[in-house]
Short mmCIF file of C-alpha atoms and ligand atoms in Angstrom, two decimals:
data_model
loop_
_atom_site.label_atom_id
_atom_site.label_comp_id
_atom_site.label_asym_id
_atom_site.label_seq_id
_atom_site.Cartn_x
_atom_site.Cartn_y
_atom_site.Cartn_z
CA MET X 125 1.91 -21.78 24.00
CA PRO X 126 0.37 -24.42 26.30
CA ALA X 127 0.67 -28.14 25.66
CA GLY X 128 -2.86 -28.89 24.44
CA PHE X 129 -3.94 -30.49 21.21
CA PRO X 130 -6.63 -29.34 18.76
CA SER X 131 -9.78 -31.45 18.45
CA PHE X 132 -10.77 -32.98 15.09
CA GLY X 133 -13.18 -30.13 14.33
CA GLU X 134 -10.52 -27.65 15.30
CA THR X 135 -7.98 -29.44 13.06
CA ALA X 136 -10.28 -29.20 10.05
CA ARG X 137 -10.80 -25.49 10.67
CA ILE X 138 -7.04 -24.94 11.02
CA GLU X 139 -6.36 -26.80 7.77
CA TRP X 140 -9.04 -24.79 5.95
CA ARG X 141 -7.55 -21.53 7.18
CA ALA X 142 -4.01 -22.68 6.32
CA GLY X 143 -5.17 -23.48 2.78
CA ARG X 144 -6.08 -19.83 2.35
CA ILE X 145 -2.54 -18.61 3.10
CA ALA X 146 -0.67 -18.25 -0.20
CA ASP X 147 2.92 -17.96 1.06
CA PRO X 148 4.18 -21.48 1.96
CA VAL X 149 6.44 -20.24 4.75
CA GLU X 150 3.64 -18.18 6.27
CA ARG X 151 1.34 -21.21 5.95
CA LEU X 152 3.82 -23.42 7.81
CA ARG X 153 4.29 -20.75 10.39
CA TYR X 154 0.51 -20.62 10.93
CA LEU X 155 0.24 -24.41 11.14
CA ARG X 156 3.14 -24.59 13.51
CA ARG X 157 1.44 -22.04 15.76
CA ARG X 158 -1.84 -23.94 15.78
CA MET X 159 -0.71 -27.57 15.90
CA VAL X 160 0.56 -28.14 19.41
CA GLN X 161 1.70 -31.26 21.17
CA PRO X 162 -0.53 -33.48 23.29
CA LYS X 163 0.64 -34.10 26.84
CA ARG X 164 3.38 -36.67 27.34
CA ARG X 165 3.34 -37.83 23.71
CA ASP X 166 5.70 -37.09 20.87
CA PHE X 167 3.21 -36.81 18.05
CA GLN X 168 3.55 -33.37 16.57
CA GLY X 169 0.85 -33.07 13.91
CA PHE X 170 3.46 -32.60 11.18
CA GLY X 171 3.45 -36.09 9.69
CA PHE X 172 3.58 -34.76 6.15
CA ILE X 173 6.91 -33.08 6.90
CA ALA X 174 8.23 -35.42 9.55
CA VAL X 175 8.11 -38.69 7.60
CA PRO X 176 10.56 -37.86 4.76
CA LEU X 177 12.86 -36.11 7.21
CA MET X 178 12.81 -39.08 9.54
CA ILE X 179 13.78 -41.35 6.67
CA ALA X 180 16.67 -39.01 5.88
CA VAL X 181 17.76 -39.02 9.52
CA LEU X 182 17.57 -42.79 9.78
CA ALA X 183 19.53 -43.21 6.55
CA ALA X 184 22.27 -40.93 7.89
CA ARG X 185 22.38 -42.65 11.25
CA SER X 186 25.77 -43.95 12.20
CA PRO X 187 26.17 -47.59 13.27
CA THR X 188 28.48 -46.53 16.12
CA GLY X 189 27.24 -47.03 19.68
CA SER X 190 27.22 -45.04 22.90
CA ALA X 191 30.74 -46.00 23.97
CA GLU X 192 32.21 -44.37 20.91
CA THR X 193 29.92 -41.37 21.34
CA ILE X 194 31.32 -40.80 24.81
CA GLU X 195 34.85 -41.12 23.48
CA ARG X 196 34.29 -38.64 20.68
CA GLU X 197 32.60 -36.01 22.82
CA ARG X 198 34.98 -36.11 25.77
CA GLY X 199 36.57 -32.82 26.64
CA LEU X 200 34.41 -30.56 24.49
CA ALA X 201 34.33 -26.90 25.46
CA VAL X 202 30.86 -25.41 25.59
CA PRO X 203 30.61 -21.64 25.12
CA ARG X 204 28.38 -19.86 27.59
CA ALA X 205 26.81 -16.43 27.78
CA GLY X 206 28.93 -13.51 28.98
CA SER X 207 30.07 -13.07 32.58
CA ALA X 208 27.12 -10.72 33.26
CA ALA X 209 25.00 -13.88 33.24
CA ALA X 210 26.64 -14.98 36.46
CA SER X 211 25.29 -12.05 38.52
CA MET X 212 22.42 -12.88 40.84
CA PRO X 213 19.52 -10.52 41.60
CA PRO X 214 19.19 -8.96 45.08
CA HIS X 215 17.61 -11.11 47.79
CA VAL X 216 13.79 -11.01 47.61
CA TRP X 217 11.66 -12.21 50.51
CA LEU X 218 8.03 -12.99 51.24
CA ILE X 219 6.48 -10.31 53.46
CA GLU X 220 2.87 -11.50 53.61
CA LYS X 221 0.89 -14.55 52.56
CA THR X 222 -2.89 -15.08 52.71
CA GLU X 223 -5.31 -17.44 50.98
CA ALA X 224 -5.73 -14.82 48.27
CA ALA X 225 -2.25 -13.45 47.68
CA GLU X 226 1.48 -13.36 48.37
CA VAL X 227 3.37 -10.08 48.60
CA TYR X 228 7.15 -9.80 48.23
CA SER X 229 9.81 -7.30 49.24
CA ASN X 230 10.41 -6.15 45.63
CA GLY X 231 6.77 -5.19 45.02
CA LEU X 232 5.71 -8.50 43.50
CA ARG X 233 2.13 -9.51 44.28
CA ILE X 234 0.98 -13.00 43.32
CA ASP X 235 -2.75 -13.69 43.11
CA ARG X 236 -3.50 -17.20 44.41
CA THR X 237 -7.20 -17.43 43.55
CA PHE X 238 -6.62 -19.73 40.54
CA LEU X 239 -4.05 -21.92 42.28
CA THR X 240 -4.27 -25.67 41.63
CA SER X 241 -2.15 -28.81 41.87
CA ASN X 242 -0.95 -31.09 39.05
CA ARG X 243 1.54 -33.82 39.95
CA PRO X 244 4.50 -33.49 42.33
CA ARG X 245 7.74 -32.47 40.61
CA ALA X 246 9.71 -35.63 39.79
CA ARG X 247 13.45 -35.98 40.31
CA PHE X 248 14.94 -35.12 36.93
CA PRO X 249 18.12 -36.44 35.28
CA VAL X 250 21.00 -34.16 34.28
CA TYR X 251 23.23 -35.35 31.42
CA SER X 252 26.90 -34.62 30.92
CA LEU X 253 27.94 -31.99 28.36
CA ALA X 254 30.87 -34.22 27.50
CA GLY X 255 28.74 -37.12 26.26
CA ALA X 256 27.26 -40.40 27.56
CA SER X 257 23.62 -41.42 27.61
CA VAL X 258 23.34 -42.02 31.35
CA PRO X 259 22.64 -39.13 33.76
CA VAL X 260 25.55 -37.72 35.76
CA LYS X 261 23.21 -36.62 38.53
CA TYR X 262 19.60 -35.82 39.44
CA GLY X 263 17.91 -32.61 40.52
CA ASP X 264 14.72 -31.94 42.47
CA ALA X 265 14.37 -28.13 42.59
CA PRO X 266 13.67 -25.79 39.66
CA VAL X 267 16.87 -24.79 37.83
CA GLY X 268 15.35 -22.41 35.29
CA ILE X 269 12.40 -20.51 33.86
CA VAL X 270 10.76 -20.93 30.43
CA TYR X 271 8.82 -17.89 29.17
CA HIS X 272 5.75 -18.44 27.00
CA THR X 273 2.98 -16.51 25.32
CA THR X 274 -0.59 -17.79 25.66
CA GLU X 275 -1.35 -17.02 22.00
CA SER X 276 -4.89 -16.32 23.15
CA LEU X 277 -7.10 -13.63 21.64
CA VAL X 278 -6.16 -10.16 22.92
CA PRO X 279 -8.17 -7.00 22.21
CA PRO X 280 -6.33 -3.65 21.80
CA PHE X 281 -4.94 -2.43 25.12
CA GLU X 282 -7.27 0.56 25.43
CA GLU X 283 -9.57 1.84 28.17
CA ASP X 284 -12.78 1.33 26.18
CA GLN X 285 -11.81 -2.35 25.78
CA ASN X 286 -11.66 -2.80 29.56
CA HIS X 287 -14.66 -5.10 29.87
CA LYS X 288 -13.43 -7.36 27.08
CA LEU X 289 -9.85 -7.40 28.42
CA GLN X 290 -11.13 -8.48 31.84
CA ARG X 291 -13.45 -11.17 30.44
CA LEU X 292 -10.84 -12.72 28.12
CA GLY X 293 -8.23 -12.66 30.88
CA ARG X 294 -10.53 -14.59 33.23
CA ASN X 295 -11.46 -17.11 30.53
CA LEU X 296 -7.79 -17.67 29.82
CA LEU X 297 -7.02 -18.34 33.49
CA GLU X 298 -9.81 -20.95 33.60
CA VAL X 299 -8.28 -22.73 30.58
CA VAL X 300 -4.73 -22.57 31.94
CA ARG X 301 -5.96 -23.98 35.24
CA SER X 302 -7.86 -26.86 33.62
CA GLU X 303 -4.83 -27.76 31.47
CA ARG X 304 -2.27 -27.22 34.26
CA ALA X 305 -0.39 -25.38 31.53
CA TYR X 306 1.88 -22.98 33.46
CA HIS X 307 3.05 -22.13 36.96
CA PHE X 308 2.35 -18.42 36.42
CA VAL X 309 0.30 -16.25 34.08
CA ILE X 310 0.83 -12.49 33.71
CA ASP X 311 -2.37 -10.87 32.45
CA ARG X 312 -2.60 -7.77 30.23
CA PHE X 313 -2.72 -5.48 33.29
CA GLY X 314 0.47 -6.98 34.74
CA ARG X 315 -1.32 -9.00 37.40
CA VAL X 316 0.60 -12.16 38.32
CA TYR X 317 -1.47 -15.30 38.91
CA ALA X 318 -0.02 -18.49 40.37
CA VAL X 319 -1.78 -21.41 38.67
CA VAL X 320 0.11 -24.68 39.11
CA VAL X 321 1.75 -24.79 42.57
CA GLU X 322 5.54 -24.46 42.47
CA THR X 323 6.08 -27.86 44.08
CA ASP X 324 4.36 -29.52 41.10
CA ALA X 325 5.31 -29.86 37.43
CA ALA X 326 3.26 -27.88 34.90
CA ASN X 327 2.56 -29.13 31.35
CA HIS X 328 4.36 -26.21 29.74
CA ALA X 329 7.51 -27.30 27.97
CA GLY X 330 6.82 -30.60 26.14
CA ASN X 331 9.80 -31.94 24.19
CA SER X 332 12.54 -29.53 25.13
CA ILE X 333 16.28 -29.23 25.81
CA TRP X 334 18.50 -26.74 27.63
CA ALA X 335 21.98 -26.86 29.17
CA ASP X 336 24.02 -24.94 31.73
CA ALA X 337 27.43 -25.48 33.30
CA GLU X 338 25.94 -28.34 35.38
CA GLY X 339 24.79 -30.33 32.37
CA ILE X 340 21.90 -30.94 29.98
CA TYR X 341 18.21 -31.01 30.92
CA ILE X 342 15.72 -32.86 28.72
CA ASN X 343 11.93 -32.26 28.73
CA LEU X 344 11.77 -29.37 31.12
CA ASN X 345 8.36 -29.73 32.80
CA ASP X 346 10.03 -30.95 35.99
CA SER X 347 13.23 -28.92 35.93
CA PHE X 348 11.97 -25.48 34.76
CA LEU X 349 9.13 -23.22 35.94
CA GLY X 350 6.73 -21.95 33.25
CA ILE X 351 5.70 -18.27 33.08
CA SER X 352 3.26 -17.22 30.37
CA PHE X 353 2.40 -13.73 29.18
CA GLU X 354 -1.20 -13.22 28.10
CA ALA X 355 -0.15 -12.22 24.61
CA GLN X 356 -0.54 -12.93 20.92
CA THR X 357 2.55 -12.93 18.70
CA GLY X 358 2.25 -10.26 16.03
CA ALA X 359 -0.49 -8.29 17.83
CA ALA X 360 -0.07 -4.51 17.83
CA ASP X 361 1.11 -4.28 21.44
CA ALA X 362 2.64 -7.71 22.03
CA VAL X 363 3.14 -7.14 25.74
CA THR X 364 2.23 -4.15 27.89
CA PRO X 365 4.70 -2.19 30.08
CA ALA X 366 2.82 -3.50 33.13
CA GLN X 367 3.46 -7.08 32.00
CA ILE X 368 7.17 -6.42 31.56
CA GLN X 369 7.44 -4.87 35.03
CA ALA X 370 5.56 -7.85 36.52
CA ALA X 371 7.83 -10.33 34.72
CA LYS X 372 10.87 -8.49 36.10
CA VAL X 373 9.81 -8.71 39.75
CA LEU X 374 8.50 -12.29 39.35
CA THR X 375 11.77 -13.38 37.72
CA GLU X 376 13.79 -11.71 40.51
CA ALA X 377 11.75 -13.44 43.21
CA LEU X 378 12.01 -16.90 41.61
CA ARG X 379 15.73 -16.52 40.88
CA SER X 380 16.29 -15.42 44.46
CA ARG X 381 14.27 -18.31 45.93
CA TYR X 382 15.79 -21.12 43.82
CA GLN X 383 19.20 -19.56 42.99
CA ILE X 384 18.38 -19.75 39.27
CA PRO X 385 21.25 -18.60 37.01
CA ALA X 386 20.35 -15.90 34.47
CA GLU X 387 21.40 -18.15 31.57
CA ASN X 388 18.60 -20.56 32.49
CA CYS X 389 15.87 -17.92 32.01
CA VAL X 390 14.93 -18.59 28.39
CA THR X 391 12.02 -18.70 25.96
CA HIS X 392 9.96 -21.65 24.75
CA ALA X 393 11.27 -21.17 21.19
CA GLN X 394 14.85 -21.58 22.46
CA VAL X 395 14.21 -24.90 24.20
CA SER X 396 11.44 -26.53 22.13
CA VAL X 397 12.35 -29.47 19.86
CA ASN X 398 10.54 -31.93 17.62
CA PRO X 399 12.14 -35.40 17.96
CA LEU X 400 10.15 -36.70 14.96
CA ASN X 401 12.05 -34.54 12.47
CA MET X 402 15.00 -33.56 14.71
CA LYS X 403 14.25 -29.86 14.26
CA VAL X 404 14.33 -27.14 16.92
CA GLY X 405 11.38 -24.83 17.55
CA ALA X 406 8.34 -27.14 17.51
CA HIS X 407 6.88 -24.28 19.54
CA THR X 408 7.95 -20.79 18.54
CA ASP X 409 6.57 -18.55 21.27
CA TRP X 410 9.08 -15.77 21.94
CA ALA X 411 11.17 -16.83 18.92
CA GLY X 412 12.28 -13.18 18.82
CA ASP X 413 11.86 -9.88 20.66
CA PHE X 414 11.81 -11.24 24.18
CA PRO X 415 12.61 -8.17 26.37
CA PHE X 416 15.55 -9.78 28.21
CA ALA X 417 17.18 -6.46 29.18
CA LYS X 418 13.96 -4.92 30.56
CA ILE X 419 13.42 -8.05 32.67
CA GLY X 420 16.93 -7.73 34.13
CA LEU X 421 18.52 -10.54 32.13
CA PRO X 422 21.39 -10.71 29.63
CA ASN X 423 20.53 -11.38 25.98
CA ASN X 424 20.14 -15.13 26.29
CA TYR X 425 19.31 -15.43 22.58
CA SER X 426 23.09 -15.49 22.13
CA ILE X 427 23.54 -18.76 24.04
CA PRO X 428 24.24 -21.66 21.64
CA LEU X 429 21.38 -24.17 21.56
CA ALA X 430 22.34 -27.43 23.30
CA SER X 431 19.73 -29.23 21.18
CA ILE X 432 21.98 -28.52 18.18
CA TYR X 433 25.52 -28.92 19.55
CA ALA X 434 24.83 -31.79 21.96
CA PHE X 435 22.18 -33.79 20.11
CA GLY X 436 22.42 -32.87 16.42
CA PHE X 437 19.03 -31.13 16.05
CA ASP X 438 18.90 -28.36 13.44
CA ALA X 439 16.81 -25.30 12.57
CA ASP X 440 14.68 -25.16 9.42
CA GLU X 441 14.00 -22.16 7.21
CA VAL X 442 10.73 -21.30 8.94
CA TYR X 443 12.42 -21.14 12.33
CA GLU X 444 15.31 -19.08 11.01
CA ARG X 445 12.94 -16.60 9.42
CA MET X 446 10.98 -16.28 12.64
CA VAL X 447 13.97 -15.75 14.89
CA GLY X 448 15.66 -13.31 12.50
CA MET X 449 19.10 -11.91 13.13
CA ASN X 450 18.83 -11.37 16.88
CA PHE X 451 19.13 -15.05 17.67
CA GLY X 452 22.82 -15.97 17.67
CA GLY X 453 22.23 -19.30 19.42
CA VAL X 454 21.59 -21.23 16.20
CA ALA X 455 24.65 -19.99 14.30
CA LEU X 456 26.94 -20.41 17.31
CA ALA X 457 25.74 -23.95 17.92
CA ARG X 458 26.22 -24.85 14.25
CA ALA X 459 29.74 -23.42 14.29
CA GLN X 460 30.44 -25.48 17.38
CA ILE X 461 29.29 -28.66 15.63
CA GLU X 462 31.74 -27.88 12.81
CA ARG X 463 34.58 -27.37 15.29
CA GLN X 464 33.74 -30.51 17.23
CA ALA X 465 33.57 -32.58 14.05
CA GLU X 466 36.89 -31.20 12.87
CA ALA X 467 38.52 -31.91 16.22
CA GLN X 468 37.29 -35.49 15.94
CA ASN X 469 38.42 -35.77 12.33
CA THR X 470 34.88 -36.75 11.39
CA PRO X 471 32.68 -35.34 8.59
CA ALA X 472 30.08 -32.98 10.13
CA ALA X 473 27.12 -35.07 8.90
CA GLN X 474 28.52 -38.20 10.49
CA TYR X 475 29.31 -36.38 13.72
CA ARG X 476 25.75 -35.05 13.84
CA ALA X 477 24.42 -38.58 13.33
CA ILE X 478 26.40 -39.74 16.36
CA LEU X 479 24.89 -36.94 18.45
CA ARG X 480 21.40 -37.87 17.27
CA HIS X 481 22.07 -41.47 18.20
CA ARG X 482 22.88 -40.32 21.72
CA TYR X 483 19.61 -38.36 21.91
CA LYS X 484 17.61 -41.38 20.70
CA ASP X 485 19.28 -43.55 23.37
CA ILE X 486 18.31 -41.07 26.08
CA GLU X 487 14.80 -40.61 24.68
CA THR X 488 14.21 -44.37 24.69
CA GLU X 489 15.42 -44.57 28.28
CA LEU X 490 13.19 -41.67 29.37
CA LYS X 491 10.14 -43.24 27.70
CA GLN X 492 10.77 -46.55 29.43
CA ASN X 493 10.98 -44.80 32.80
CA GLU X 494 7.81 -42.86 32.04
CA GLY X 495 6.01 -46.09 31.12
CA GLY X 496 7.10 -47.59 34.45
CA ASN X 497 5.49 -44.79 36.52
ZN1 ZN E 649 4.99 -22.06 24.98
#
């Protein structure tokens, strides 16, 4: 889902529609899908939920400072995905580039007719897995990919819908371009469009967290590329075979160009967080059923979520219901918190509060830097 925000009229319509959904979990799920974050702000549109939770978080907050946090977290082992994750795809190279298109050695063709700029990619901080609120280093090239769905209207994928499919696809590309929402869009026919140039950041990830062996990345617009499938969660044919094939060759080409590890190719639902209520999954696109294997990736749903084990975020019931059983990352990260707390001889709730304190320290620092730009 792109990082836009509904207008006041839109908000009223969304609330009216939500009021007509009887099941409270389904209603929340609908609201969550419709209420998206504005650019570069933390407001989430969930004040009615966020306020009591924030009070609970603040009440549980430990008085201990960063120095102790570093001490407590030193030497923690972080489980990673299986060794298959380490394998890199074959080398892919550019064979032809014109104003209109790029063609690659693995069959990838990228349409450049909607290409636009946003803002140059900023150097991004990388934080230690072992603790501390100051970066251990900085990066300046993409280290990962976040997969999205556009959640735009999609007609049935049938020949007699061709005109409508074409028209909606074009409209979508216009919107994505005006919002600088993603680097790439894969339309229903599997055509790959470059929208935001790769040297710039796209507004795709919002508040988000991911980690690899190098460290922890926070707010991934600068550090991760955004690929969005023209798709609607819950629609009859969520993605078409042509889209999956296109995502496979696009992923191979990007991994080859930037040496992106497989474990950093993940979905928006895995990385998205809401700092107001300290819950994961503010955005839930690709919360389940992402075709990792068909795209040539290991099942990255089994990687523990760094938002949980490094910063004390947690999943709520809505998120758990959406991700279902195929998403081991939440359970593994929770188990890790328990182990870490035990190793530190600290009650789990208190340990989590220390982790949250560390996140708040980093968040404050990031906001100050942002304000100084
Ligand atoms: Zn998204």
